[in-house]
Structures are given as C-alpha cells and as structure tokens.
PDB file of C-alpha atoms in Angstrom:
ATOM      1  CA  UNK E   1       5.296   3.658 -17.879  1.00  0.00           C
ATOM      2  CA  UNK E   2       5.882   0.966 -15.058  1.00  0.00           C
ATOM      3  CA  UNK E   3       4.263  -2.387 -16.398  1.00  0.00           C
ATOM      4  CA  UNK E   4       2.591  -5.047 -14.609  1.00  0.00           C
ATOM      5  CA  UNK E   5       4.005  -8.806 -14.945  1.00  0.00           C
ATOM      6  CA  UNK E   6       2.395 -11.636 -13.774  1.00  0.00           C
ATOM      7  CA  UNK E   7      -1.042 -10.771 -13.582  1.00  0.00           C
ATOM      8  CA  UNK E   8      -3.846 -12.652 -12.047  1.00  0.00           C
ATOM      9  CA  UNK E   9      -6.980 -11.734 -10.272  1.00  0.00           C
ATOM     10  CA  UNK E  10      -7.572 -12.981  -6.512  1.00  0.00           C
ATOM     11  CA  UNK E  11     -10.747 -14.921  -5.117  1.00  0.00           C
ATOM     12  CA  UNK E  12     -12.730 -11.869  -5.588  1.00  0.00           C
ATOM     13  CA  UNK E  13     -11.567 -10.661  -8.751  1.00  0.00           C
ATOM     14  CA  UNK E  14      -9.352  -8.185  -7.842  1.00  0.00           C
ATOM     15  CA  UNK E  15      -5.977  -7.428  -9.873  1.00  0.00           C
ATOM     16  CA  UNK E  16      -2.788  -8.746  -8.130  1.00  0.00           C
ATOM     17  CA  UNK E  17       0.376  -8.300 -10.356  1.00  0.00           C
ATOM     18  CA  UNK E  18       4.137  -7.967  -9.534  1.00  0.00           C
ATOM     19  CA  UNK E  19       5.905  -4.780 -10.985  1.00  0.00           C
ATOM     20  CA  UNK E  20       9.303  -3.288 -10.472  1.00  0.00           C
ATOM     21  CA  UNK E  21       9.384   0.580  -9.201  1.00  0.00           C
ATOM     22  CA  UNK E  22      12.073   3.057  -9.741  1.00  0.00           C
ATOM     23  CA  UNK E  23      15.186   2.422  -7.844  1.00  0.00           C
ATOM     24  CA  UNK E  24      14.885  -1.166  -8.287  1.00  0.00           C
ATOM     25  CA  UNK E  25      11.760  -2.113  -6.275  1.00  0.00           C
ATOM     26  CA  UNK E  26      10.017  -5.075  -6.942  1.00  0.00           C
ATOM     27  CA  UNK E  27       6.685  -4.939  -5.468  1.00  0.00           C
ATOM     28  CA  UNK E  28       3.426  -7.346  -5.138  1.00  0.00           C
ATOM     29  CA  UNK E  29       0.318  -4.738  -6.530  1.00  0.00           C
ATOM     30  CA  UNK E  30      -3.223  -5.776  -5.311  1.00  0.00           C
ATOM     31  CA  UNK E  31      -5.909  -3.862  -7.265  1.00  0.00           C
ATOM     32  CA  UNK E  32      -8.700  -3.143  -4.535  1.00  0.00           C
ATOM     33  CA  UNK E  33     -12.252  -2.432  -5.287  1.00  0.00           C
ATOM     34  CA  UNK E  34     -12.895  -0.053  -2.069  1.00  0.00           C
ATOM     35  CA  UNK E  35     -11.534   3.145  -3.006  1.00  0.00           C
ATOM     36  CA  UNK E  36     -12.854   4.018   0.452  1.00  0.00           C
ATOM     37  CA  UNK E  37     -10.223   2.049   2.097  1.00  0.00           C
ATOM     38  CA  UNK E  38      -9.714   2.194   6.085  1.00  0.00           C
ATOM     39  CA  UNK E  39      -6.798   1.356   7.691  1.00  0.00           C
ATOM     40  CA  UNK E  40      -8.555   1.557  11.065  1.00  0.00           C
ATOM     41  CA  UNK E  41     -10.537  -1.750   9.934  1.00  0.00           C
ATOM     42  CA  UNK E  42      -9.764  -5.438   9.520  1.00  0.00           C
ATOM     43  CA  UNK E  43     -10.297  -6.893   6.233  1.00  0.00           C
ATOM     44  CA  UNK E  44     -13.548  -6.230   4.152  1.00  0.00           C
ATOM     45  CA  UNK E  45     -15.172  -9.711   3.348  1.00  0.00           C
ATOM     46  CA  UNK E  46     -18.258  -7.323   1.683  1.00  0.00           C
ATOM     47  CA  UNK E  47     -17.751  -9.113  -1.782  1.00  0.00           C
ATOM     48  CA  UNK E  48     -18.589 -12.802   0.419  1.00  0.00           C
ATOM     49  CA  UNK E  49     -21.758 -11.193   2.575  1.00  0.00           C
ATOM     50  CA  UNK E  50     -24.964 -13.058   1.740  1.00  0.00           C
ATOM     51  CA  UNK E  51     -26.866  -9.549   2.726  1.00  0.00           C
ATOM     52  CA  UNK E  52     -27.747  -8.531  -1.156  1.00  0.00           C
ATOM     53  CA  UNK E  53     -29.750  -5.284  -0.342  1.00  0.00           C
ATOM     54  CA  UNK E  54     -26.089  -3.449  -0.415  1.00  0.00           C
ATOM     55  CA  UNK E  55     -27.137  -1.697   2.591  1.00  0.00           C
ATOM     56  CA  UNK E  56     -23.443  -3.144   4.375  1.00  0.00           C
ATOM     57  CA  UNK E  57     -22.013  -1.240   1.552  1.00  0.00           C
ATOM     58  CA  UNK E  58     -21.317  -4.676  -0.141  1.00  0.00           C
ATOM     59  CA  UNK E  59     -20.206  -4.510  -3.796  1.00  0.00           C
ATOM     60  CA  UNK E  60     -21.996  -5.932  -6.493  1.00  0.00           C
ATOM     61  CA  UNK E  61     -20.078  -8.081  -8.964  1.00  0.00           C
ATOM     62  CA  UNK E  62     -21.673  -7.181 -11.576  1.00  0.00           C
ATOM     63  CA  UNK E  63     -20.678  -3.720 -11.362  1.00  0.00           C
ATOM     64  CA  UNK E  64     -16.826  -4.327 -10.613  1.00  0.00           C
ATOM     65  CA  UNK E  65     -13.979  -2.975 -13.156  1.00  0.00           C
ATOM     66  CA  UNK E  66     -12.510  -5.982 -15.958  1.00  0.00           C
ATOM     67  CA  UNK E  67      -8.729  -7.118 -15.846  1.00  0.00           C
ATOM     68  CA  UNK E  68      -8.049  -4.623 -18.269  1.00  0.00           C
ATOM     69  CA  UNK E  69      -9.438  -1.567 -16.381  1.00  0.00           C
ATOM     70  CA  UNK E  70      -7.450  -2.577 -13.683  1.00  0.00           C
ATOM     71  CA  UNK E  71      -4.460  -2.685 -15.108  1.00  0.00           C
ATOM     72  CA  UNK E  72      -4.747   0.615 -16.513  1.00  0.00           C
ATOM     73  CA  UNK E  73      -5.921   1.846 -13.344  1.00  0.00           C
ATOM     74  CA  UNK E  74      -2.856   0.745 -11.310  1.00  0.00           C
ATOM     75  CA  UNK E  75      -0.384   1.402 -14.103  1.00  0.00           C
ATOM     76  CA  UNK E  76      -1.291   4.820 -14.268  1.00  0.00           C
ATOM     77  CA  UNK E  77      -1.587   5.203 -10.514  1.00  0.00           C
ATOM     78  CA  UNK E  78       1.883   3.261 -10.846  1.00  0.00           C
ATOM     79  CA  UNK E  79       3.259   5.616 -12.946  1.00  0.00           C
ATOM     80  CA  UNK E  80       3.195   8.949 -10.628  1.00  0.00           C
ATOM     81  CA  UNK E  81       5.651   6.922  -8.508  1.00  0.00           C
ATOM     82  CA  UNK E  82       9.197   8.046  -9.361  1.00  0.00           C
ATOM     83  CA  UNK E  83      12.014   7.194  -7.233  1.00  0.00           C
ATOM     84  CA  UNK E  84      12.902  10.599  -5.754  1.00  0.00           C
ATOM     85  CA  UNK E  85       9.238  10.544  -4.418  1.00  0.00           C
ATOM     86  CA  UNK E  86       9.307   6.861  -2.948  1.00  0.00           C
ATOM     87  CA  UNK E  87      12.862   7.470  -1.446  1.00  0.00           C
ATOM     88  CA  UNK E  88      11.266  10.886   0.192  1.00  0.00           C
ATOM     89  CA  UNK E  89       8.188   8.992   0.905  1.00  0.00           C
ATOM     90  CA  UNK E  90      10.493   6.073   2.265  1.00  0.00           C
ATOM     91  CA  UNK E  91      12.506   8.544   4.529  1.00  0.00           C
ATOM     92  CA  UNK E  92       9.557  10.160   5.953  1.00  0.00           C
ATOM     93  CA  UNK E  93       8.056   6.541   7.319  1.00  0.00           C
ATOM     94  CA  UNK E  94      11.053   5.955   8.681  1.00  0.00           C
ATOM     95  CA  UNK E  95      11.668   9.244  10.576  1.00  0.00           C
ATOM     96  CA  UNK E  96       7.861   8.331  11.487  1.00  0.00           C
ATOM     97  CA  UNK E  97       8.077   5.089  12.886  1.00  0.00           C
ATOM     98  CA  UNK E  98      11.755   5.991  14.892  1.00  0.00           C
ATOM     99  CA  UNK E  99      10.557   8.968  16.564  1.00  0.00           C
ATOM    100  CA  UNK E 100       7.228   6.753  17.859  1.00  0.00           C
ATOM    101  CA  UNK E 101       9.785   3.832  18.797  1.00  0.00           C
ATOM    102  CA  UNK E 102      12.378   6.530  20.353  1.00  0.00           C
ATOM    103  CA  UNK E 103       9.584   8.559  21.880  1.00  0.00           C
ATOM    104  CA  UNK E 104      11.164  11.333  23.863  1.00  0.00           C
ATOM    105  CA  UNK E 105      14.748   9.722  23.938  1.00  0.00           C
ATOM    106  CA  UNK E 106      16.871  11.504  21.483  1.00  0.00           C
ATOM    107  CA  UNK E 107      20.185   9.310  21.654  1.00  0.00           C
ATOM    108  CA  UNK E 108      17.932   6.020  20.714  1.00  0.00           C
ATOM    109  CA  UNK E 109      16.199   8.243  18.137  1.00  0.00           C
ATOM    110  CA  UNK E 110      19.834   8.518  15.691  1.00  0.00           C
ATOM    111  CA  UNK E 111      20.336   4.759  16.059  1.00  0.00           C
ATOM    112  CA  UNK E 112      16.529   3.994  15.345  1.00  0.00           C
ATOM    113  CA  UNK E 113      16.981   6.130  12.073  1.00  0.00           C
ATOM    114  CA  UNK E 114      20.184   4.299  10.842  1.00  0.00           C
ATOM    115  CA  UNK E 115      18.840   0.779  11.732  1.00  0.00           C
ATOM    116  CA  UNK E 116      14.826   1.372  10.462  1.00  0.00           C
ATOM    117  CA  UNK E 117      16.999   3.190   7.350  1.00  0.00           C
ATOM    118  CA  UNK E 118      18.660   0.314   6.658  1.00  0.00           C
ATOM    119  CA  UNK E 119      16.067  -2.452   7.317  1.00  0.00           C
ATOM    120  CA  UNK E 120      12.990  -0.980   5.339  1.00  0.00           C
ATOM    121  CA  UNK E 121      11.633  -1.870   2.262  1.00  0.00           C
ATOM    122  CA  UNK E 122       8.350  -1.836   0.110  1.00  0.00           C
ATOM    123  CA  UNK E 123       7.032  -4.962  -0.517  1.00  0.00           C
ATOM    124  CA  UNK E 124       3.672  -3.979  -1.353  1.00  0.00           C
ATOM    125  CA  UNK E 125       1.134  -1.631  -3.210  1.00  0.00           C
ATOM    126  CA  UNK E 126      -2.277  -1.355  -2.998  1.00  0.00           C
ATOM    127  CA  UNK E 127      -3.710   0.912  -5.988  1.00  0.00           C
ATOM    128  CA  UNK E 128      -7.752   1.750  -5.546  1.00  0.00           C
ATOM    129  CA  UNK E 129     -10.553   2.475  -8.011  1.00  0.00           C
ATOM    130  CA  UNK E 130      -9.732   5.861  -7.893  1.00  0.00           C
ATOM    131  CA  UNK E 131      -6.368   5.965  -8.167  1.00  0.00           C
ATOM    132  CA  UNK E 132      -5.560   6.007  -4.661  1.00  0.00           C
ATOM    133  CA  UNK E 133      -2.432   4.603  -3.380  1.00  0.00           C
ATOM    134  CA  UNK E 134      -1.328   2.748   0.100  1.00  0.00           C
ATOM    135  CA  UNK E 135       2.478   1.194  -0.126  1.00  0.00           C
ATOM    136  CA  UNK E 136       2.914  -1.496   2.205  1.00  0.00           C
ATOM    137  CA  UNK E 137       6.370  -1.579   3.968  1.00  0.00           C
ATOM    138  CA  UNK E 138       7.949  -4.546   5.704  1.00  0.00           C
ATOM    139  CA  UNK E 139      11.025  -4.101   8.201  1.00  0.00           C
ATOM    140  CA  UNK E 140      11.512  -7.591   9.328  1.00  0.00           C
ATOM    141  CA  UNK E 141      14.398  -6.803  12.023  1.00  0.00           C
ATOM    142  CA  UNK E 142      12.525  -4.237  13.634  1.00  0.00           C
ATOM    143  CA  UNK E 143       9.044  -5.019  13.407  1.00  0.00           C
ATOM    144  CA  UNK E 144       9.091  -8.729  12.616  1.00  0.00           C
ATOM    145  CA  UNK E 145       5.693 -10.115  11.186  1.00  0.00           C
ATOM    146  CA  UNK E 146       4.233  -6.621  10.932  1.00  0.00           C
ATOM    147  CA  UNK E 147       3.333  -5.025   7.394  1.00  0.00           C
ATOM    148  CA  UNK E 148       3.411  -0.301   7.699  1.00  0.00           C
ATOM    149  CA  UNK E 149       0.482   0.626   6.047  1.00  0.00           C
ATOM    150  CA  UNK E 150       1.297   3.743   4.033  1.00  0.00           C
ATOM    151  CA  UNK E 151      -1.885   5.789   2.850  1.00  0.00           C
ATOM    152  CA  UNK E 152      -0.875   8.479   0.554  1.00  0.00           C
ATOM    153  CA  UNK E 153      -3.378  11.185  -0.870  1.00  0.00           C
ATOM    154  CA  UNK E 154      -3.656  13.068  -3.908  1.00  0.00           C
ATOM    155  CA  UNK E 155      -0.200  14.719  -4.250  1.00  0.00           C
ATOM    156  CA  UNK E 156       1.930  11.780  -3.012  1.00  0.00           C
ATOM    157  CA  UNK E 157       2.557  12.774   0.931  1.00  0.00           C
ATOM    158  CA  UNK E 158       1.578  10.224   3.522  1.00  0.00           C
ATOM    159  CA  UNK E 159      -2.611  10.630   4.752  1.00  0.00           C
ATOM    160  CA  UNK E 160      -2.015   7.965   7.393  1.00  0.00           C
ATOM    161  CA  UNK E 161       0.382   5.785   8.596  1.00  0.00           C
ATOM    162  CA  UNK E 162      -0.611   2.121  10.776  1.00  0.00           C
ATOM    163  CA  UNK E 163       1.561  -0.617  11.648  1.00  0.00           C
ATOM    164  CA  UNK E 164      -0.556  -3.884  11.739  1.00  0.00           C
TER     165      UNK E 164
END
C-alpha cells in the first residue's frame, strides 16, 4: 500500500500529499473533487462561484469528502499503480509526444524518443472522487514550463493526453 506523507488540504479543501511510487517516484498528489475532470478546460473556480442554485455545476461544501476519505480514496487509487504499469504508461507518452513533435520525419522521430526518454518524469498525480487517475508529467528540456496531462481510465491505459 503506497502511503501519503505530508498531508494538507488546499484553499478549497482538497487533499494534497506527497507519496513515493514504485520505481522510486516521488510525486505531489492533489485529491480533486470533480471526478468529471476536463482537460479541454482551464481551471474550475466552481467551489469560489457566488451562484448557489448549483445550476454551474458548483459543489457544495457541505457535501465534499473529509481528510480521511480522501486519503483512502487516493491511496487506493494509488495503489493500482505498480511500476511495470507507470514505466509502460511512461513509454507510451513518450512515443506519444515524439511522434507529434517528429510528425512525419522518421530520422528526428529515434532521437525524439531517446531525448523525451531520458528527460521525462512524473511529478504529479491527480486522484478523483471516483478513483480516477490523471499523472502529470514534466520534461523540462523539451517542453520547458509545460506540465503532460495524462488521463488514464479504468484499466490503467491513457483516455487522453494534453500538453498545457
């Protein structure tokens, strides 16, 4: 079971922890409370919107998980992570994001593998209400100041994949 160490909540209440991953991964979690998470959107201020008839799909506090919950929630989540899945998971985002860089140019494609290969690594997870899980990957070299957004579904294979 992968435990969660230094655990706080955030300005809205949400979980935010650090855990180490298989294969040596230390990783920021954020719990969030919209298991209906978008990556195609910018970031959902609903718990701050003064409209209180919930029609915005706002979320009412009084109806959101305790510290506890959450924990439980993203250890469990947490758990299904082993390290041959996040190293195929890994691979996969990289062979991803090269052949999008490389486009149709197969010599820049082997270089783009090595380099992206050697440059990526998870920095983040975001573990919904459900259970859902998006890792957030950071490859500073190649995509300086931009987080991968990796949205994985039910059996662990990437549902989308953003760079933002």
């Amino acid at each position: 079971m992968i435990e969660l160490d230094e655990i706080d909540t955030d300005e809205d209440g949400a979980l935010t922890a650090i855990a180490e991953l298989p294969g040596g991964r230390r990783v920021t979690v954020q719990y969030d409370f919209d298991d209906d998470f978008d990556l195609d959107e910018g970031e959902d201020d609903d718990l701050d919107d003064e409209d209180d008839d919930d029609g915005g799909g706002g979320i009412d506090p009084e109806n959101l998980p305790d510290l506890d919950e959450m924990q439980s929630t993203a250890e469990h989540a947490l758990a299904r992570l082993t390290e041959e899945t996040l190293d195929g998971i890994e691979r996969d985002v990289v062979r991803a994001l090269a052949e999008a860089a490389a486009e149709d140019d197969e010599s820049d494609l082997d270089d783009l593998l090595t380099d992206l290969a050697d440059d990526i690594a998870l920095d983040g997870v975001v573990v919904f209400g459900d259970g859902g899980i998006t890792l957030l990957y950071v490859a500073s070299d190649n995509f300086p100041d931009l987080t991968v957004y990796c949205l994985l579904d039910d059996d662990l294979e990437i549902d989308d994949l953003m760079v933002e």
